mmCIF file of C-alpha atoms in Angstrom:
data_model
loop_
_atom_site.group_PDB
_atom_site.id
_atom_site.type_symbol
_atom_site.label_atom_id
_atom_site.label_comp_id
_atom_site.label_asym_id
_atom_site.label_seq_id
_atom_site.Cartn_x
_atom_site.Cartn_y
_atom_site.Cartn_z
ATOM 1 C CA UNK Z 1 69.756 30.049 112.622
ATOM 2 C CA UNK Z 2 67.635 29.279 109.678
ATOM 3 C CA UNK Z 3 65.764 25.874 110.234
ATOM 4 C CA UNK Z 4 64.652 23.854 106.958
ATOM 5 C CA UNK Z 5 62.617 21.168 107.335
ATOM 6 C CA UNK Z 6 63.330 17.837 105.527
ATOM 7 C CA UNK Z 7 60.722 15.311 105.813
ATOM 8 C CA UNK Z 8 62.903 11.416 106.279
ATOM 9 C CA UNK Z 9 60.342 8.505 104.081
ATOM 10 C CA UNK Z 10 61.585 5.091 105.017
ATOM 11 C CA UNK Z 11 61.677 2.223 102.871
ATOM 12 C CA UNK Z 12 59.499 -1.089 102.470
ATOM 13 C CA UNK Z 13 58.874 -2.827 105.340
ATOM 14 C CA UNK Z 14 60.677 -0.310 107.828
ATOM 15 C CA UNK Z 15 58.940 2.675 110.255
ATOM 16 C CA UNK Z 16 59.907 5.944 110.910
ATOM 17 C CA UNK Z 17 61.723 5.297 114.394
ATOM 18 C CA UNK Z 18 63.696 2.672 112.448
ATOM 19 C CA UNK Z 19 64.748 4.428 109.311
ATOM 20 C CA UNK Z 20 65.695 7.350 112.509
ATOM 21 C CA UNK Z 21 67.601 4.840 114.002
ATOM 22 C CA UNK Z 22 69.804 4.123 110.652
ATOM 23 C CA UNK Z 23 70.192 7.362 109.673
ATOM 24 C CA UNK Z 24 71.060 8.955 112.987
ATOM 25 C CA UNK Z 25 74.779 9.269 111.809
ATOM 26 C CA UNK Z 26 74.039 10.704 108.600
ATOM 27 C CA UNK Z 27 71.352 13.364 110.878
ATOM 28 C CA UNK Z 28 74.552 14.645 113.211
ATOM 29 C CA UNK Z 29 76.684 15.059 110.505
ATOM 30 C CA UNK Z 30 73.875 16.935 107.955
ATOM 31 C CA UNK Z 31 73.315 19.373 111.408
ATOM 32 C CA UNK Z 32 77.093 19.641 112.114
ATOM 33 C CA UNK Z 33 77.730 20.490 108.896
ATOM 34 C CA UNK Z 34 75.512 23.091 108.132
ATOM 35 C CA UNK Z 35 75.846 24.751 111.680
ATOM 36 C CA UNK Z 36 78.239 27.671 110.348
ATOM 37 C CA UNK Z 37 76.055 28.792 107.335
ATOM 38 C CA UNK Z 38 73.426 28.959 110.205
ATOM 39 C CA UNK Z 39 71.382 26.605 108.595
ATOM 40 C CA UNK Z 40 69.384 24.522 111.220
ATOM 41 C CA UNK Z 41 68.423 21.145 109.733
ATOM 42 C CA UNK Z 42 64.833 19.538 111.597
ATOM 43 C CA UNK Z 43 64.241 15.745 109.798
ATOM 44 C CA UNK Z 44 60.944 14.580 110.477
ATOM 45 C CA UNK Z 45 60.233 10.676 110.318
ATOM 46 C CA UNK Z 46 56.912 9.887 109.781
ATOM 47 C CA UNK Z 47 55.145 6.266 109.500
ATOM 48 C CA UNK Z 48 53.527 4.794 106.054
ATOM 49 C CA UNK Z 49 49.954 4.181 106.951
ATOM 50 C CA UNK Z 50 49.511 0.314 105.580
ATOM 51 C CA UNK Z 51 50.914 -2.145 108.232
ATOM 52 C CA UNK Z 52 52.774 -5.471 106.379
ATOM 53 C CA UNK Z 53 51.888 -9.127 107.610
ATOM 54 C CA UNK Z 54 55.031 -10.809 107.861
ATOM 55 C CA UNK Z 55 53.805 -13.016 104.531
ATOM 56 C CA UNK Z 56 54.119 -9.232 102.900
ATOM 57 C CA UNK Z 57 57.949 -9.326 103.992
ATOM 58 C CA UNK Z 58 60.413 -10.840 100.954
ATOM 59 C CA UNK Z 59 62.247 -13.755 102.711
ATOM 60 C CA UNK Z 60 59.140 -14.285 104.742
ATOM 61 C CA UNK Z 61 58.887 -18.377 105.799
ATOM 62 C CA UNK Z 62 56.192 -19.642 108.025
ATOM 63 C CA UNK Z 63 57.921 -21.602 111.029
ATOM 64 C CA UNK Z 64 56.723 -25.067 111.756
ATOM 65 C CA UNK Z 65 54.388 -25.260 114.928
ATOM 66 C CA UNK Z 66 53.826 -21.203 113.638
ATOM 67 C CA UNK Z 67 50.579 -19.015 114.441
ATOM 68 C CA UNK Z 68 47.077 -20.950 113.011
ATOM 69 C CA UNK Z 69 45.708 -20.751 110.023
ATOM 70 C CA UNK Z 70 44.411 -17.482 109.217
ATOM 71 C CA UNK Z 71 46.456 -16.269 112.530
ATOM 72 C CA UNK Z 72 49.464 -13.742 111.936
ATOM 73 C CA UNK Z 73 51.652 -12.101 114.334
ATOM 74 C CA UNK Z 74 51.695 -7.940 114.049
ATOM 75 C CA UNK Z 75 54.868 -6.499 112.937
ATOM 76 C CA UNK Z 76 56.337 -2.885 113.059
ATOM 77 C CA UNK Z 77 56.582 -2.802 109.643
ATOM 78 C CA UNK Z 78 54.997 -0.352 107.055
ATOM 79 C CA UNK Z 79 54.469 0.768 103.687
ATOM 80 C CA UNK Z 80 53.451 3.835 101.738
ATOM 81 C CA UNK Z 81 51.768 1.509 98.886
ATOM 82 C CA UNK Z 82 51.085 -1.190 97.891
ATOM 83 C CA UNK Z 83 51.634 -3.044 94.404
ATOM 84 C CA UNK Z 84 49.194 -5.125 92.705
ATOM 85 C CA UNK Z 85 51.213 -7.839 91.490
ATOM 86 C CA UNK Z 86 48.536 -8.898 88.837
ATOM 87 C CA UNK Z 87 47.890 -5.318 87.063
ATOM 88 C CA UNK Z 88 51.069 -3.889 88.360
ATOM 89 C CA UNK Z 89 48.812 -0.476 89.251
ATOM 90 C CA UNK Z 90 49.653 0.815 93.197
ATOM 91 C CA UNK Z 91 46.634 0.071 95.453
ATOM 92 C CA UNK Z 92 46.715 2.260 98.827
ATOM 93 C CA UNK Z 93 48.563 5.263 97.433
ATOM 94 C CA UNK Z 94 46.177 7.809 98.092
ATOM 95 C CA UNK Z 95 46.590 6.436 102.010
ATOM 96 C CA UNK Z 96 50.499 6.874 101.688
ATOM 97 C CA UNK Z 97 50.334 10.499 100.211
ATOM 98 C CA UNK Z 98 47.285 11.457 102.746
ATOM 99 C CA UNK Z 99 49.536 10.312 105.522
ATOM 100 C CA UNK Z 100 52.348 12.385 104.284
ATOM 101 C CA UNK Z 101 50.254 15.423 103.540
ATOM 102 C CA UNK Z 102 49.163 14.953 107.823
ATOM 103 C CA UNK Z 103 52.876 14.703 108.574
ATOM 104 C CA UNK Z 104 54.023 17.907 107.022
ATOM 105 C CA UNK Z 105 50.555 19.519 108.606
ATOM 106 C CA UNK Z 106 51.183 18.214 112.138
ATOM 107 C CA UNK Z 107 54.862 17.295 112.611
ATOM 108 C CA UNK Z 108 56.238 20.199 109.868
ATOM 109 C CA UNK Z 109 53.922 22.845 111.187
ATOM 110 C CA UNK Z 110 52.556 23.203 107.900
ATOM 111 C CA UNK Z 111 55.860 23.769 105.570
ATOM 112 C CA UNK Z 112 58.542 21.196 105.247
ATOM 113 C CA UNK Z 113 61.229 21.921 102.676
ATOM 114 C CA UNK Z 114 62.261 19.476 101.196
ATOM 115 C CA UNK Z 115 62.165 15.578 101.268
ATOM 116 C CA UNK Z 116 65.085 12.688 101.686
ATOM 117 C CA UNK Z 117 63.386 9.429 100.767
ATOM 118 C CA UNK Z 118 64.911 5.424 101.014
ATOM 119 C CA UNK Z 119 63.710 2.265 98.337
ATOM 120 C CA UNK Z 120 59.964 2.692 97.999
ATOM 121 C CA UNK Z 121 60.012 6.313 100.294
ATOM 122 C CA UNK Z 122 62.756 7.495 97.588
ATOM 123 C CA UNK Z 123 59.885 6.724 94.943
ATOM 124 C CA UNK Z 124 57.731 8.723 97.330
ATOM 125 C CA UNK Z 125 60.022 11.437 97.873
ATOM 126 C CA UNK Z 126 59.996 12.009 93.889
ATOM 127 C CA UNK Z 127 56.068 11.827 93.617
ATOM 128 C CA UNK Z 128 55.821 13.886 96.355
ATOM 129 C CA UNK Z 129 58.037 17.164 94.426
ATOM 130 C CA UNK Z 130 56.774 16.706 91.518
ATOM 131 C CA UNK Z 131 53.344 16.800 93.054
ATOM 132 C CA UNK Z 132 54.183 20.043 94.945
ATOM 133 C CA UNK Z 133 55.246 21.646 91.578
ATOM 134 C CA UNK Z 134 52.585 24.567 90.980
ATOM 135 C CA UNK Z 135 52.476 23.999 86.915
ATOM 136 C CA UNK Z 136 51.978 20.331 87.441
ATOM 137 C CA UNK Z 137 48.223 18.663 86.770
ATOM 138 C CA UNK Z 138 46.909 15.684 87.778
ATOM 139 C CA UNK Z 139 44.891 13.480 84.787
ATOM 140 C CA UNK Z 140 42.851 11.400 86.498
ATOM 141 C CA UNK Z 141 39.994 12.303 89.371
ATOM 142 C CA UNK Z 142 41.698 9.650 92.078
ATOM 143 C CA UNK Z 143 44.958 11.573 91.791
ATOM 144 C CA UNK Z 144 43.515 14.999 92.292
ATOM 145 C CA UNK Z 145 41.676 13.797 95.651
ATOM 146 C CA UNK Z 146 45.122 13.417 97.029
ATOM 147 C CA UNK Z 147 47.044 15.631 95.483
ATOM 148 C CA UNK Z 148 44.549 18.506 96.248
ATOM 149 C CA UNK Z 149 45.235 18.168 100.273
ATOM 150 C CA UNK Z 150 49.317 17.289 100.168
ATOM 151 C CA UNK Z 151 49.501 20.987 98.237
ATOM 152 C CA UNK Z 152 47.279 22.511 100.710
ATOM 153 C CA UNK Z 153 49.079 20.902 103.583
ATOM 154 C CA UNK Z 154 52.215 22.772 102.114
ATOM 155 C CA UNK Z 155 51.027 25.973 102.048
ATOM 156 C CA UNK Z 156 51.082 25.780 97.845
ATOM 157 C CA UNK Z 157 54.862 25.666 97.771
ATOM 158 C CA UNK Z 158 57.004 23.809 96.150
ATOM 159 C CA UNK Z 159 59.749 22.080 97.801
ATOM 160 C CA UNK Z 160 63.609 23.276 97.257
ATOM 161 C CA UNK Z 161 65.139 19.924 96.742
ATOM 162 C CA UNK Z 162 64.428 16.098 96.951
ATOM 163 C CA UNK Z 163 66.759 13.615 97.903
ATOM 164 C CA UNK Z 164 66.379 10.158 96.660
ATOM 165 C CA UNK Z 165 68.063 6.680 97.977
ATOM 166 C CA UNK Z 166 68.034 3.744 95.827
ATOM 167 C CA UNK Z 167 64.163 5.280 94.263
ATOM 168 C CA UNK Z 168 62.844 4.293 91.413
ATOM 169 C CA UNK Z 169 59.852 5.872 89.218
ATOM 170 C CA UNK Z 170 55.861 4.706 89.379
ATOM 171 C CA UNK Z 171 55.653 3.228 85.995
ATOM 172 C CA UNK Z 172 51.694 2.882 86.228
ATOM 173 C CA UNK Z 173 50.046 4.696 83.683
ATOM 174 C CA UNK Z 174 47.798 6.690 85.687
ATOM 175 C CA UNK Z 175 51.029 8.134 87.538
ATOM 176 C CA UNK Z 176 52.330 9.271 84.119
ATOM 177 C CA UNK Z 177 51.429 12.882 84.735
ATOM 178 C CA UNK Z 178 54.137 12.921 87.656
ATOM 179 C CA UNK Z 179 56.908 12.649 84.917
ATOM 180 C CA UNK Z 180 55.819 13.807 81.962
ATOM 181 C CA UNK Z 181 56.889 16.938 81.691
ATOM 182 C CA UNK Z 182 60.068 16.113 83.877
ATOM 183 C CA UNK Z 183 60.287 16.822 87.594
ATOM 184 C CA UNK Z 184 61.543 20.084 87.773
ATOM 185 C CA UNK Z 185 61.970 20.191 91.379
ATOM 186 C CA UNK Z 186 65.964 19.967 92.066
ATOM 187 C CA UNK Z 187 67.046 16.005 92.585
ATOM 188 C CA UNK Z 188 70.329 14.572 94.596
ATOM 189 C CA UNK Z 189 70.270 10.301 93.835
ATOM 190 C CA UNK Z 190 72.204 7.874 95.690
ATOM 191 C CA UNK Z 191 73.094 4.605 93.613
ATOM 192 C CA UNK Z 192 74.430 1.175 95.117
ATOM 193 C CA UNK Z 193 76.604 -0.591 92.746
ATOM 194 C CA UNK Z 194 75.788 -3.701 94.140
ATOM 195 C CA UNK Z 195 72.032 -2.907 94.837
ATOM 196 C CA UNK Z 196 70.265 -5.997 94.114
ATOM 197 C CA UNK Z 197 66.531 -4.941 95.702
ATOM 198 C CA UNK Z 198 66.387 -2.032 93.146
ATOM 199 C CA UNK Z 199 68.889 -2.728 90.567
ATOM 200 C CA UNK Z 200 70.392 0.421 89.137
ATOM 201 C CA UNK Z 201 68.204 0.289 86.176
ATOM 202 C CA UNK Z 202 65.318 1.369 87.761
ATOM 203 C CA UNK Z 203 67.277 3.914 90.004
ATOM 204 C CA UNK Z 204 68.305 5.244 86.077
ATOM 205 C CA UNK Z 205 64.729 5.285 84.953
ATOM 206 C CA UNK Z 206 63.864 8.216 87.612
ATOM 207 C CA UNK Z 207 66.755 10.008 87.222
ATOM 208 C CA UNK Z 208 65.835 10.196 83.410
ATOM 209 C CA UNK Z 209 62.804 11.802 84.670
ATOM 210 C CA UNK Z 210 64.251 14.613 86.340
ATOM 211 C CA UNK Z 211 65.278 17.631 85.002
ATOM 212 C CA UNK Z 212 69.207 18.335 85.652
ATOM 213 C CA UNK Z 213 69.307 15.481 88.001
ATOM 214 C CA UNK Z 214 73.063 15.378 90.205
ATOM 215 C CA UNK Z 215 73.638 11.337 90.649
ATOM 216 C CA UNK Z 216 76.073 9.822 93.159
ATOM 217 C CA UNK Z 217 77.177 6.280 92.838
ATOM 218 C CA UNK Z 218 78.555 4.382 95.598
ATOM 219 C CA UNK Z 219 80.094 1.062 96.089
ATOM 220 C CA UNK Z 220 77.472 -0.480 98.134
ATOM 221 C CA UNK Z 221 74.133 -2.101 98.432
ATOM 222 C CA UNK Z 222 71.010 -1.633 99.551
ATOM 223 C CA UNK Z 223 70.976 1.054 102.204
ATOM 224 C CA UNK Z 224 71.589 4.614 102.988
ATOM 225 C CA UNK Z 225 75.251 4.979 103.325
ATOM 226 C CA UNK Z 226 76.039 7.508 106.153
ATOM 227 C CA UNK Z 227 79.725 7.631 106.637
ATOM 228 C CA UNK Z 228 81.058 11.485 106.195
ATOM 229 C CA UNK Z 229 82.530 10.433 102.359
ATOM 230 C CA UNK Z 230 78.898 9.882 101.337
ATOM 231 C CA UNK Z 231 76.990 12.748 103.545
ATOM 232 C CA UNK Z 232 79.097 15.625 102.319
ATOM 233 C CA UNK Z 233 77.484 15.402 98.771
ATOM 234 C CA UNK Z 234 73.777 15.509 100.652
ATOM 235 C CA UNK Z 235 75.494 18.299 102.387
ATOM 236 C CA UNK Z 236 76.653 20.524 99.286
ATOM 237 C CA UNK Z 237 73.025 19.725 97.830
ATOM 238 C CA UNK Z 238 71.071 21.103 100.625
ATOM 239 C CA UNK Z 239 73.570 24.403 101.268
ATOM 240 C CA UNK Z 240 72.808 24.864 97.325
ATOM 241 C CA UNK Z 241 69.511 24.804 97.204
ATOM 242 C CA UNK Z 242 68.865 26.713 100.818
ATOM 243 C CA UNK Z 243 71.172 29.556 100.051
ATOM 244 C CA UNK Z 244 69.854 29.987 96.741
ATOM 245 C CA UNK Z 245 66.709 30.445 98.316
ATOM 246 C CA UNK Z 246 68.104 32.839 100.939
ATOM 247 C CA UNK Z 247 69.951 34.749 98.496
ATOM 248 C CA UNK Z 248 66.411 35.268 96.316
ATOM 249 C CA UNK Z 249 64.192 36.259 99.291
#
C-alpha cells in the first residue's frame, strides 16, 4: 500500500477534531475506495492557531445576566486568519501558514501530499499549493518569512492536488503573487448552490485562478457534502493525480 498524505483545513470558527468529526464519512469512503489501487489515504487535521471570542462568531448575541464587561467565555473555535474589516488586508496569516508548515513537519512527517480545505481552510488550501509551487515568488518581505519555512517543511515539493470546499481567493493586494501567474498545482472545487456564507461568486473568482480547474456543483449549502454521490468525484481526483505520479516515478 502506497500512503498519501492529505492534510484536512477546517473552516471559520471550527477545529480540527470537529471538521474530523464531519468529515468522518467522507474519510471511510476516500480509504475504502482507494483500497484496491493500493492507495492508503492518511488525513491529518490540524488546528488554526488564532482562538475566536464568541463576539468573533457571526450570529454571536451577548445573553442577558452574560459574563462582565471585558469578561468572555473561551471557545473551541479557531481560525487560520484574520480579516481586517477596515483595510480588508489579512492580519495573523503568517501565524496560520506557520502553523500549517508545523503540521506537515510534525503530524505529516515532513511530506504531506496534497491538501482538502473547507470555507476559509479551502482559501488556505489554495494559498498553500500555490505557495508550494517551485517557480512561484513571493513580492513582498512578510510573505517570504512564511513562505520560506512552509517549503522547507515540505521537503521543496510541490503538492499533487488541492481540494477546495466552498474557498474563495485572498483578494489583498499583497497576496496577488499567489495568483498571478495562475495556480498551476491541480484543483478539484466543491460549489453549494444554495451557499449563502460564500456565495458562488467568490467560489468562481478562485477557480478563475487556477489553471485547468475541475468544478463540481452540488445542490446544497454551506458544508462539505459526504454522501458517496459527492465523494466519488474527490475519489477520481485523487486516483488521477496519485497514479500519475506513480506511473512517472
Amino acid at each position: 500500500m502506497r500512503e498519501v498524505r492529505i492534510l484536512m483545513l477546517h473552516g471559520y470558527t471550527q477545529s480540527g477534531p470537529l471538521f474530523h468529526a464531519k468529515t468522518r464519512a467522507l474519510e471511510k469512503l476516500l480509504i475504502k475506495s482507494l483500497a484496491p489501487l493500493k492507495i492508503r489515504p492518511t488525513l491529518l487535521y490540524p488546528t488554526g492557531p488564532n482562538r475566536l471570542s464568541p463576539r468573533d462568531i457571526p450570529g454571536y448575541a451577548p445573553s442577558e445576566g452574560g459574563a462582565a464587561a471585558g469578561e468572555e467565555t473561551e471557545t473551541d473555535a479557531w481560525a487560520w486568519f484574520r480579516k481586517d474589516e477596515a483595510t480588508g488586508s489579512y492580519r495573523l496569516l503568517r501565524e496560520g501558514m506557520d502553523s500549517v508548515a508545523r503540521a506537515i513537519r510534525e503530524e505529516g512527517g515532513g511530506r504531506v501530499d496534497g491538501v482538502v480545505g473547507f470555507s476559509q481552510g479551502g482559501a488556505v488550501a489554495a494559498m498553500l499549493a500555490s505557495a508550494l509551487e517551485r517557480q512561484r515568488e513571493a513580492t513582498t518581505a512578510e510573505a517570504e518569512e512564511w513562505l520560506a519555512p512552509l517549503r522547507e517543511a515540505n521537503g521543496g515539493r510541490p503538492l499533487k492536488f488541492a481540494v477546495v470546499y466552498s474557498g474563495f481567493f485572498a483578494p489583498p493586494g499583497d497576496l496577488a503573487w499567489l495568483y498571478e501567474p495562475r495556480v498551476r498545482t491541480p484543483t478539484l472545487h466543491y460549489i453549494g448552490s444554495l451557499d449563502t456564507v460564500v456565495e458562488e461568486g467568490r467560489s468562481r473568482g478562485l477557480v478563475a485562478r487556477c489553471e485547468d480547474p475541475v468544478v463540481v456543483v452540488h445542490p446544497g449549502g454551506h458544508y462539505v457534502p459526504v454522501s458517496k454521490e459527492w465523494v466519488t468525484p474527490l475519489v477520481g481526483f485523487v486516483r488521477r493525480w496519485c497514479e500519475d505520479d506513480a506511473d512517472e516515478s
